Amino acid sequence: MTMDNASSLSRLDSILASTTAHPDAGIAAEGTNPVMGIALRLGEALGREEISQADITSLVQKLRDEAFLARARKLHRYVGGATIEATKEKLRNVARAIAEACPTGSFAEYQDRISAIQFAAVFTAHPTFALSNPVYAALAECASQTIPPQEAPFFETHRRSAPPTLEEEFTLAAQAITRARNAMDLLATALLEEAATRWPQEWTSLKPCPVIATSWVGYDTDGRTDIGWWDTLRLRLRMKLFQLMRLESQIMHEGLLAPELTEKLQRAIACVKEQISAVPAGPSDAQAVANFAKLLVSQRNTALTHAAELDGLLKTAINAAPPSARIPLAVARAGFLAHGLGLAHTHVRLNASQIHNFVRQKLNLLDDPNNPAHRRALLNQINEALEAATPVPVDFGALLSDPSSAGRLMMTIAQMVKFIDSDTPVRFLIAETETGYTLLSALWVAACFGVADKIEISPLFETEDALMNGEHIVEEALRSPAWRAYIRRIGRICFQFGYSDSGRYVGQLAATYLIERLRLRIHDLLVRWDMQDITVVFFDTHGESIGRGAHPFRMADRLDYLSPPHVRARFKATGIACREETAFQGGDGYLLFGTPELAGATMATIAENLFLPLRQEEDPIYDQPDFSADFFSSISEGMKKLVEDPGYAALLGAFGPSLIDRTGSRPPARQSAESATHKRITHPGQLRAIPNNAILQQLGWCANTLQGLGAAVRRHPETFETFRTSSPRFHRALDFAQHGLACSDDKVLKSVVCLLDPGFWLDRATEEKIPARRKAFLSLMQDLEKLDLSAELLTMFRRIQADHLALREAWEHAPRTEPQIRLLHAIRIMLIEQIWLLACRVPFFMPRGGFNHDVMMQHILCLDISAVLEELEYIFPTSTGPTNLDFHEPRGPREEGIYEREHRDIFVPMQQMFELIREISIAIMHNIGAFG
């Protein structure tokens, strides 16, 4: 049967129109579920050839492109518009406000306010690289226009062709950091121009550095074994090269004649390039390592290890420059000195257990630090070890011979300090810190390798236990004289807060409450220990989605949500300096610096948040701490119960992982190697946080943002309504729920549960008139029975739905899912059904290496399509080898294309539908605004 394209599209429109006109209508198979109704009607029309797969593909692309444009408009609004002139005007206003806020209007006061680091933009390689690089670039360009376009640039697909490598992630990060540095230069320009106007004789001594860039791309080895010390040193050397070349370019741009400075720079650049080319490919070639070491040692002075070595030459160049070049050169000098010998500051990360293992081996401390019964003895022993710690020499031979992750990383830092940058501190982040012993152990390791005063040790608080007991962890460390002395020597105490893991286990809203409470308790601890003269660094490791802690509507609200004005005012009142750091994670995070316009707008928002008068918001939420504690505890309890519900793990693990592409260089799951059969997820902890959250988005329910909120509202309906309208802090939290509800649909989730319910297929078989389809439905019912998911899924769904209904009852005008999101989910459900039905047509085959029909169906029900098709390619080959050669005998019959029908009618359509399923995932992600 042939189809006229216009008539098939008309039929498609009529199907969609009927479901839109009667959104609650249903047919027998789906009851009153409109999502399943659309899916089944589309499937029936496809089966009758009233519409084609090409029609479905065109519809998906149309919906995807509409979502792309909506995302571009949202990004444009998120940063408050995106034009360079508007950014410059905002930054000039900031500089003016700083000067006017100086009590006596003196140069010294102005200098103090702009010469200390107050904010860091931290660029990470979290796996959110969901789009191809050209699509990311197009999205940023659309968002950067004064008026975002009405038509999206066309791409056949928005997906990546392959997961990014570490090298690609590093390149993308370096590009984003470069644009961020350019935006920081705009801020420095405004600050220096203001100073030059007010203090024309003094301004050249200024080196403003209120905002810096930081990166851990290539240095984060928590949970990764694929990044070696040679990778870290190579990438760190490249960051040094970028920094030196940036300064050289800035000097040359001004046409300045500064031969001594230029020659020193060019010699250093040549040395670093040679060092990069000599970095060994791994530890197996000891001679290559020795050659690399020789270069580092012999070229140490020429390659520069102190950025300050160029300060005097830069100052001389500024004084000798023509007036038009003086401020640009002063900006270059400020950016160079603020970042040292790297395009960005450096973060490294390790897990607490790796620190414990190293100390256990070296000091023979065999007790478990997580056991409170042994804690005091361990703390005494590590304090004694700290008093006796003596640095040992570090060379590359020692680095080659050390089998421990902690030892290798600390020695790598030692080599960075000796040969790359001797002045800029390295942040040493420790994941899963749940005891002060971990911090003291890290300090001992650093002392052993002679870098204790070159690193900033920072606990990462991300688990519920750590967030609940963080103040005790900090106080355990503060009781140590060695720790207090270390903090005073470096002048800072650093903390990292994780939003992804904490949010997925206790709920995003509850996690943020716990983080805010911990910040206030850290403040009180520092006052108690008389450490108000220490700068506190708070690093918020959140992402760009609501599931990972980013405010959905405005960059300004994002900053106030992470660092509430109430907390900032408390620190300011006691004179404790507080530096904020915020993460920009992977592809989604880099979008905020995707063009000069976006980078400038983002930087202007950060500068306004830092320097414009702190808004003293009258916020009643802080007057009722009992309500806050009870409300957010209710959310936490609701989310924890869902996490432990077997149906929740079944939901995440059924076919959820197959809905998303791999979006980073690190593994997406905390699992062992794949086996011959699909490995069932039994707990959410077996997934990493970002894939966990991305799967929830694709299943139509942002559980880590919404679950438990209904129970909390039910307990306090009147207070909820009061604070929803009167408390800025509470309102910002509910913005997360508002966006989550607009992207979630219980009808979608119910449709997913139905798909995995054997009873659904039995009901369809009962109603079906066509014998072949009835047989397929019964076959799917039997295969789904073997998965044994339905009872747990239905119980889990009732838990979610009951909480959702409680929320709807109290929040009458809460948002509902946009129709286009619901339609995308319905199309995908239809495609999943079609793939499953195609699988029922695969002919009988003999088992091959453990792959049989039952295994095939288990994989297909979990949408592990690529692995299945790879096996079926061997079982049903389309060709048998060369047929045109002369084999020196009379030609026999050639079996050509023996399985062409199976490939044409089953395997190829199955692959095409699966690719379209993942394209739909991209479209849904565009609607939500971020991956994971």
mmCIF file with all atom_site columns, N, CA, C and O in Angstrom, residues 416-454:
data_model
loop_
_atom_site.group_PDB
_atom_site.id
_atom_site.type_symbol
_atom_site.label_atom_id
_atom_site.label_alt_id
_atom_site.label_comp_id
_atom_site.label_asym_id
_atom_site.label_entity_id
_atom_site.label_seq_id
_atom_site.pdbx_PDB_ins_code
_atom_site.Cartn_x
_atom_site.Cartn_y
_atom_site.Cartn_z
_atom_site.occupancy
_atom_site.B_iso_or_equiv
_atom_site.pdbx_formal_charge
_atom_site.auth_seq_id
_atom_site.auth_comp_id
_atom_site.auth_asym_id
_atom_site.auth_atom_id
_atom_site.pdbx_PDB_model_num
ATOM 1   N N  . MET A 1 416 ? 53.781 19.199 40.518 1.00 0.00 ? 416 MET A N  1
ATOM 2   C CA . MET A 1 416 ? 53.174 20.435 40.005 1.00 0.00 ? 416 MET A CA 1
ATOM 3   C C  . MET A 1 416 ? 53.775 21.651 40.701 1.00 0.00 ? 416 MET A C  1
ATOM 4   O O  . MET A 1 416 ? 54.126 22.651 40.058 1.00 0.00 ? 416 MET A O  1
ATOM 5   N N  . VAL A 1 417 ? 53.854 21.560 42.022 1.00 0.00 ? 417 VAL A N  1
ATOM 6   C CA . VAL A 1 417 ? 54.345 22.692 42.808 1.00 0.00 ? 417 VAL A CA 1
ATOM 7   C C  . VAL A 1 417 ? 55.806 22.985 42.477 1.00 0.00 ? 417 VAL A C  1
ATOM 8   O O  . VAL A 1 417 ? 56.217 24.148 42.376 1.00 0.00 ? 417 VAL A O  1
ATOM 9   N N  . LYS A 1 418 ? 56.605 21.948 42.293 1.00 0.00 ? 418 LYS A N  1
ATOM 10  C CA . LYS A 1 418 ? 58.026 22.157 42.014 1.00 0.00 ? 418 LYS A CA 1
ATOM 11  C C  . LYS A 1 418 ? 58.281 22.685 40.607 1.00 0.00 ? 418 LYS A C  1
ATOM 12  O O  . LYS A 1 418 ? 59.124 23.559 40.405 1.00 0.00 ? 418 LYS A O  1
ATOM 13  N N  . PHE A 1 419 ? 57.539 22.163 39.621 1.00 0.00 ? 419 PHE A N  1
ATOM 14  C CA . PHE A 1 419 ? 57.929 22.386 38.231 1.00 0.00 ? 419 PHE A CA 1
ATOM 15  C C  . PHE A 1 419 ? 56.922 23.152 37.371 1.00 0.00 ? 419 PHE A C  1
ATOM 16  O O  . PHE A 1 419 ? 57.258 23.532 36.254 1.00 0.00 ? 419 PHE A O  1
ATOM 17  N N  . ILE A 1 420 ? 55.710 23.355 37.870 1.00 0.00 ? 420 ILE A N  1
ATOM 18  C CA . ILE A 1 420 ? 54.704 24.020 37.034 1.00 0.00 ? 420 ILE A CA 1
ATOM 19  C C  . ILE A 1 420 ? 54.285 25.361 37.636 1.00 0.00 ? 420 ILE A C  1
ATOM 20  O O  . ILE A 1 420 ? 54.321 26.388 36.960 1.00 0.00 ? 420 ILE A O  1
ATOM 21  N N  . ASP A 1 421 ? 53.890 25.364 38.896 1.00 0.00 ? 421 ASP A N  1
ATOM 22  C CA . ASP A 1 421 ? 53.437 26.594 39.556 1.00 0.00 ? 421 ASP A CA 1
ATOM 23  C C  . ASP A 1 421 ? 53.674 26.437 41.055 1.00 0.00 ? 421 ASP A C  1
ATOM 24  O O  . ASP A 1 421 ? 53.004 25.643 41.707 1.00 0.00 ? 421 ASP A O  1
ATOM 25  N N  . SER A 1 422 ? 54.612 27.188 41.573 1.00 0.00 ? 422 SER A N  1
ATOM 26  C CA . SER A 1 422 ? 55.001 27.026 42.978 1.00 0.00 ? 422 SER A CA 1
ATOM 27  C C  . SER A 1 422 ? 54.173 27.865 43.938 1.00 0.00 ? 422 SER A C  1
ATOM 28  O O  . SER A 1 422 ? 54.326 27.721 45.155 1.00 0.00 ? 422 SER A O  1
ATOM 29  N N  . ASP A 1 423 ? 53.320 28.739 43.428 1.00 0.00 ? 423 ASP A N  1
ATOM 30  C CA . ASP A 1 423 ? 52.628 29.691 44.302 1.00 0.00 ? 423 ASP A CA 1
ATOM 31  C C  . ASP A 1 423 ? 51.119 29.474 44.408 1.00 0.00 ? 423 ASP A C  1
ATOM 32  O O  . ASP A 1 423 ? 50.543 29.679 45.478 1.00 0.00 ? 423 ASP A O  1
ATOM 33  N N  . THR A 1 424 ? 50.477 29.100 43.325 1.00 0.00 ? 424 THR A N  1
ATOM 34  C CA . THR A 1 424 ? 49.018 28.994 43.329 1.00 0.00 ? 424 THR A CA 1
ATOM 35  C C  . THR A 1 424 ? 48.587 27.729 44.057 1.00 0.00 ? 424 THR A C  1
ATOM 36  O O  . THR A 1 424 ? 49.009 26.630 43.687 1.00 0.00 ? 424 THR A O  1
ATOM 37  N N  . PRO A 1 425 ? 47.759 27.849 45.106 1.00 0.00 ? 425 PRO A N  1
ATOM 38  C CA . PRO A 1 425 ? 47.370 26.658 45.865 1.00 0.00 ? 425 PRO A CA 1
ATOM 39  C C  . PRO A 1 425 ? 46.516 25.703 45.041 1.00 0.00 ? 425 PRO A C  1
ATOM 40  O O  . PRO A 1 425 ? 45.798 26.110 44.120 1.00 0.00 ? 425 PRO A O  1
ATOM 41  N N  . VAL A 1 426 ? 46.603 24.430 45.384 1.00 0.00 ? 426 VAL A N  1
ATOM 42  C CA . VAL A 1 426 ? 45.817 23.384 44.741 1.00 0.00 ? 426 VAL A CA 1
ATOM 43  C C  . VAL A 1 426 ? 44.732 22.942 45.716 1.00 0.00 ? 426 VAL A C  1
ATOM 44  O O  . VAL A 1 426 ? 45.030 22.591 46.859 1.00 0.00 ? 426 VAL A O  1
ATOM 45  N N  . ARG A 1 427 ? 43.496 22.968 45.271 1.00 0.00 ? 427 ARG A N  1
ATOM 46  C CA . ARG A 1 427 ? 42.403 22.489 46.140 1.00 0.00 ? 427 ARG A CA 1
ATOM 47  C C  . ARG A 1 427 ? 42.399 20.958 46.140 1.00 0.00 ? 427 ARG A C  1
ATOM 48  O O  . ARG A 1 427 ? 42.387 20.326 45.086 1.00 0.00 ? 427 ARG A O  1
ATOM 49  N N  . PHE A 1 428 ? 42.380 20.374 47.331 1.00 0.00 ? 428 PHE A N  1
ATOM 50  C CA . PHE A 1 428 ? 42.376 18.916 47.476 1.00 0.00 ? 428 PHE A CA 1
ATOM 51  C C  . PHE A 1 428 ? 41.018 18.509 48.048 1.00 0.00 ? 428 PHE A C  1
ATOM 52  O O  . PHE A 1 428 ? 40.787 18.581 49.253 1.00 0.00 ? 428 PHE A O  1
ATOM 53  N N  . LEU A 1 429 ? 40.117 18.105 47.159 1.00 0.00 ? 429 LEU A N  1
ATOM 54  C CA . LEU A 1 429 ? 38.749 17.756 47.540 1.00 0.00 ? 429 LEU A CA 1
ATOM 55  C C  . LEU A 1 429 ? 38.677 16.281 47.915 1.00 0.00 ? 429 LEU A C  1
ATOM 56  O O  . LEU A 1 429 ? 39.243 15.426 47.224 1.00 0.00 ? 429 LEU A O  1
ATOM 57  N N  . ILE A 1 430 ? 37.971 15.994 48.992 1.00 0.00 ? 430 ILE A N  1
ATOM 58  C CA . ILE A 1 430 ? 37.865 14.610 49.473 1.00 0.00 ? 430 ILE A CA 1
ATOM 59  C C  . ILE A 1 430 ? 36.399 14.208 49.496 1.00 0.00 ? 430 ILE A C  1
ATOM 60  O O  . ILE A 1 430 ? 35.612 14.694 50.322 1.00 0.00 ? 430 ILE A O  1
ATOM 61  N N  . ALA A 1 431 ? 36.028 13.324 48.579 1.00 0.00 ? 431 ALA A N  1
ATOM 62  C CA . ALA A 1 431 ? 34.646 12.862 48.491 1.00 0.00 ? 431 ALA A CA 1
ATOM 63  C C  . ALA A 1 431 ? 34.318 11.928 49.657 1.00 0.00 ? 431 ALA A C  1
ATOM 64  O O  . ALA A 1 431 ? 35.186 11.230 50.184 1.00 0.00 ? 431 ALA A O  1
ATOM 65  N N  . GLU A 1 432 ? 33.044 11.959 50.051 1.00 0.00 ? 432 GLU A N  1
ATOM 66  C CA . GLU A 1 432 ? 32.518 11.060 51.097 1.00 0.00 ? 432 GLU A CA 1
ATOM 67  C C  . GLU A 1 432 ? 33.244 11.242 52.427 1.00 0.00 ? 432 GLU A C  1
ATOM 68  O O  . GLU A 1 432 ? 33.526 10.271 53.135 1.00 0.00 ? 432 GLU A O  1
ATOM 69  N N  . THR A 1 433 ? 33.537 12.479 52.768 1.00 0.00 ? 433 THR A N  1
ATOM 70  C CA . THR A 1 433 ? 34.139 12.771 54.070 1.00 0.00 ? 433 THR A CA 1
ATOM 71  C C  . THR A 1 433 ? 33.067 12.668 55.145 1.00 0.00 ? 433 THR A C  1
ATOM 72  O O  . THR A 1 433 ? 32.083 13.402 55.103 1.00 0.00 ? 433 THR A O  1
ATOM 73  N N  . GLU A 1 434 ? 33.265 11.784 56.113 1.00 0.00 ? 434 GLU A N  1
ATOM 74  C CA . GLU A 1 434 ? 32.258 11.602 57.157 1.00 0.00 ? 434 GLU A CA 1
ATOM 75  C C  . GLU A 1 434 ? 32.882 11.563 58.546 1.00 0.00 ? 434 GLU A C  1
ATOM 76  O O  . GLU A 1 434 ? 32.244 11.176 59.523 1.00 0.00 ? 434 GLU A O  1
ATOM 77  N N  . THR A 1 435 ? 34.155 11.972 58.628 1.00 0.00 ? 435 THR A N  1
ATOM 78  C CA . THR A 1 435 ? 34.827 12.055 59.924 1.00 0.00 ? 435 THR A CA 1
ATOM 79  C C  . THR A 1 435 ? 35.983 13.039 59.826 1.00 0.00 ? 435 THR A C  1
ATOM 80  O O  . THR A 1 435 ? 36.614 13.189 58.772 1.00 0.00 ? 435 THR A O  1
ATOM 81  N N  . GLY A 1 436 ? 36.276 13.724 60.949 1.00 0.00 ? 436 GLY A N  1
ATOM 82  C CA . GLY A 1 436 ? 37.414 14.626 60.984 1.00 0.00 ? 436 GLY A CA 1
ATOM 83  C C  . GLY A 1 436 ? 38.733 13.904 60.786 1.00 0.00 ? 436 GLY A C  1
ATOM 84  O O  . GLY A 1 436 ? 39.728 14.514 60.357 1.00 0.00 ? 436 GLY A O  1
ATOM 85  N N  . TYR A 1 437 ? 38.760 12.608 61.087 1.00 0.00 ? 437 TYR A N  1
ATOM 86  C CA . TYR A 1 437 ? 39.967 11.810 60.890 1.00 0.00 ? 437 TYR A CA 1
ATOM 87  C C  . TYR A 1 437 ? 40.422 11.867 59.435 1.00 0.00 ? 437 TYR A C  1
ATOM 88  O O  . TYR A 1 437 ? 41.624 11.881 59.146 1.00 0.00 ? 437 TYR A O  1
ATOM 89  N N  . THR A 1 438 ? 39.460 11.916 58.514 1.00 0.00 ? 438 THR A N  1
ATOM 90  C CA . THR A 1 438 ? 39.802 11.982 57.087 1.00 0.00 ? 438 THR A CA 1
ATOM 91  C C  . THR A 1 438 ? 40.604 13.246 56.785 1.00 0.00 ? 438 THR A C  1
ATOM 92  O O  . THR A 1 438 ? 41.600 13.209 56.046 1.00 0.00 ? 438 THR A O  1
ATOM 93  N N  . LEU A 1 439 ? 40.191 14.372 57.336 1.00 0.00 ? 439 LEU A N  1
ATOM 94  C CA . LEU A 1 439 ? 40.886 15.631 57.079 1.00 0.00 ? 439 LEU A CA 1
ATOM 95  C C  . LEU A 1 439 ? 42.290 15.609 57.665 1.00 0.00 ? 439 LEU A C  1
ATOM 96  O O  . LEU A 1 439 ? 43.258 16.062 57.032 1.00 0.00 ? 439 LEU A O  1
ATOM 97  N N  . LEU A 1 440 ? 42.415 15.091 58.880 1.00 0.00 ? 440 LEU A N  1
ATOM 98  C CA . LEU A 1 440 ? 43.733 15.019 59.505 1.00 0.00 ? 440 LEU A CA 1
ATOM 99  C C  . LEU A 1 440 ? 44.638 14.043 58.762 1.00 0.00 ? 440 LEU A C  1
ATOM 100 O O  . LEU A 1 440 ? 45.855 14.282 58.630 1.00 0.00 ? 440 LEU A O  1
ATOM 101 N N  . SER A 1 441 ? 44.053 12.967 58.252 1.00 0.00 ? 441 SER A N  1
ATOM 102 C CA . SER A 1 441 ? 44.847 11.999 57.483 1.00 0.00 ? 441 SER A CA 1
ATOM 103 C C  . SER A 1 441 ? 45.369 12.641 56.202 1.00 0.00 ? 441 SER A C  1
ATOM 104 O O  . SER A 1 441 ? 46.527 12.449 55.818 1.00 0.00 ? 441 SER A O  1
ATOM 105 N N  . ALA A 1 442 ? 44.511 13.406 55.531 1.00 0.00 ? 442 ALA A N  1
ATOM 106 C CA . ALA A 1 442 ? 44.953 14.084 54.309 1.00 0.00 ? 442 ALA A CA 1
ATOM 107 C C  . ALA A 1 442 ? 46.070 15.075 54.609 1.00 0.00 ? 442 ALA A C  1
ATOM 108 O O  . ALA A 1 442 ? 47.027 15.210 53.831 1.00 0.00 ? 442 ALA A O  1
ATOM 109 N N  . LEU A 1 443 ? 45.961 15.772 55.740 1.00 0.00 ? 443 LEU A N  1
ATOM 110 C CA . LEU A 1 443 ? 47.005 16.709 56.121 1.00 0.00 ? 443 LEU A CA 1
ATOM 111 C C  . LEU A 1 443 ? 48.316 15.987 56.379 1.00 0.00 ? 443 LEU A C  1
ATOM 112 O O  . LEU A 1 443 ? 49.390 16.460 55.993 1.00 0.00 ? 443 LEU A O  1
ATOM 113 N N  . TRP A 1 444 ? 48.247 14.810 57.011 1.00 0.00 ? 444 TRP A N  1
ATOM 114 C CA . TRP A 1 444 ? 49.463 14.036 57.272 1.00 0.00 ? 444 TRP A CA 1
ATOM 115 C C  . TRP A 1 444 ? 50.114 13.595 55.957 1.00 0.00 ? 444 TRP A C  1
ATOM 116 O O  . TRP A 1 444 ? 51.328 13.703 55.788 1.00 0.00 ? 444 TRP A O  1
ATOM 117 N N  . VAL A 1 445 ? 49.298 13.122 55.014 1.00 0.00 ? 445 VAL A N  1
ATOM 118 C CA . VAL A 1 445 ? 49.845 12.701 53.715 1.00 0.00 ? 445 VAL A CA 1
ATOM 119 C C  . VAL A 1 445 ? 50.512 13.895 53.024 1.00 0.00 ? 445 VAL A C  1
ATOM 120 O O  . VAL A 1 445 ? 51.615 13.775 52.478 1.00 0.00 ? 445 VAL A O  1
ATOM 121 N N  . ALA A 1 446 ? 49.844 15.044 53.073 1.00 0.00 ? 446 ALA A N  1
ATOM 122 C CA . ALA A 1 446 ? 50.420 16.239 52.452 1.00 0.00 ? 446 ALA A CA 1
ATOM 123 C C  . ALA A 1 446 ? 51.724 16.638 53.128 1.00 0.00 ? 446 ALA A C  1
ATOM 124 O O  . ALA A 1 446 ? 52.690 17.031 52.460 1.00 0.00 ? 446 ALA A O  1
ATOM 125 N N  . ALA A 1 447 ? 51.754 16.548 54.450 1.00 0.00 ? 447 ALA A N  1
ATOM 126 C CA . ALA A 1 447 ? 52.979 16.895 55.176 1.00 0.00 ? 447 ALA A CA 1
ATOM 127 C C  . ALA A 1 447 ? 54.110 15.948 54.806 1.00 0.00 ? 447 ALA A C  1
ATOM 128 O O  . ALA A 1 447 ? 55.273 16.375 54.669 1.00 0.00 ? 447 ALA A O  1
ATOM 129 N N  . CYS A 1 448 ? 53.799 14.679 54.629 1.00 0.00 ? 448 CYS A N  1
ATOM 130 C CA . CYS A 1 448 ? 54.837 13.702 54.269 1.00 0.00 ? 448 CYS A CA 1
ATOM 131 C C  . CYS A 1 448 ? 55.490 14.023 52.934 1.00 0.00 ? 448 CYS A C  1
ATOM 132 O O  . CYS A 1 448 ? 56.679 13.768 52.732 1.00 0.00 ? 448 CYS A O  1
ATOM 133 N N  . PHE A 1 449 ? 54.706 14.581 52.022 1.00 0.00 ? 449 PHE A N  1
ATOM 134 C CA . PHE A 1 449 ? 55.241 14.875 50.694 1.00 0.00 ? 449 PHE A CA 1
ATOM 135 C C  . PHE A 1 449 ? 55.578 16.345 50.517 1.00 0.00 ? 449 PHE A C  1
ATOM 136 O O  . PHE A 1 449 ? 55.826 16.806 49.397 1.00 0.00 ? 449 PHE A O  1
ATOM 137 N N  . GLY A 1 450 ? 55.569 17.108 51.601 1.00 0.00 ? 450 GLY A N  1
ATOM 138 C CA . GLY A 1 450 ? 56.063 18.470 51.580 1.00 0.00 ? 450 GLY A CA 1
ATOM 139 C C  . GLY A 1 450 ? 55.163 19.484 50.916 1.00 0.00 ? 450 GLY A C  1
ATOM 140 O O  . GLY A 1 450 ? 55.640 20.547 50.491 1.00 0.00 ? 450 GLY A O  1
ATOM 141 N N  . VAL A 1 451 ? 53.844 19.224 50.847 1.00 0.00 ? 451 VAL A N  1
ATOM 142 C CA . VAL A 1 451 ? 52.949 20.167 50.167 1.00 0.00 ? 451 VAL A CA 1
ATOM 143 C C  . VAL A 1 451 ? 51.802 20.618 51.073 1.00 0.00 ? 451 VAL A C  1
ATOM 144 O O  . VAL A 1 451 ? 50.801 21.145 50.586 1.00 0.00 ? 451 VAL A O  1
ATOM 145 N N  . ALA A 1 452 ? 51.949 20.460 52.378 1.00 0.00 ? 452 ALA A N  1
ATOM 146 C CA . ALA A 1 452 ? 50.848 20.786 53.287 1.00 0.00 ? 452 ALA A CA 1
ATOM 147 C C  . ALA A 1 452 ? 50.402 22.233 53.154 1.00 0.00 ? 452 ALA A C  1
ATOM 148 O O  . ALA A 1 452 ? 49.204 22.529 53.235 1.00 0.00 ? 452 ALA A O  1
ATOM 149 N N  . ASP A 1 453 ? 51.340 23.132 52.925 1.00 0.00 ? 453 ASP A N  1
ATOM 150 C CA . ASP A 1 453 ? 50.972 24.548 52.823 1.00 0.00 ? 453 ASP A CA 1
ATOM 151 C C  . ASP A 1 453 ? 50.690 24.982 51.387 1.00 0.00 ? 453 ASP A C  1
ATOM 152 O O  . ASP A 1 453 ? 50.451 26.166 51.129 1.00 0.00 ? 453 ASP A O  1
ATOM 153 N N  . LYS A 1 454 ? 50.711 24.025 50.466 1.00 0.00 ? 454 LYS A N  1
ATOM 154 C CA . LYS A 1 454 ? 50.425 24.327 49.061 1.00 0.00 ? 454 LYS A CA 1
ATOM 155 C C  . LYS A 1 454 ? 49.054 23.810 48.622 1.00 0.00 ? 454 LYS A C  1
ATOM 156 O O  . LYS A 1 454 ? 48.649 24.066 47.488 1.00 0.00 ? 454 LYS A O  1
#
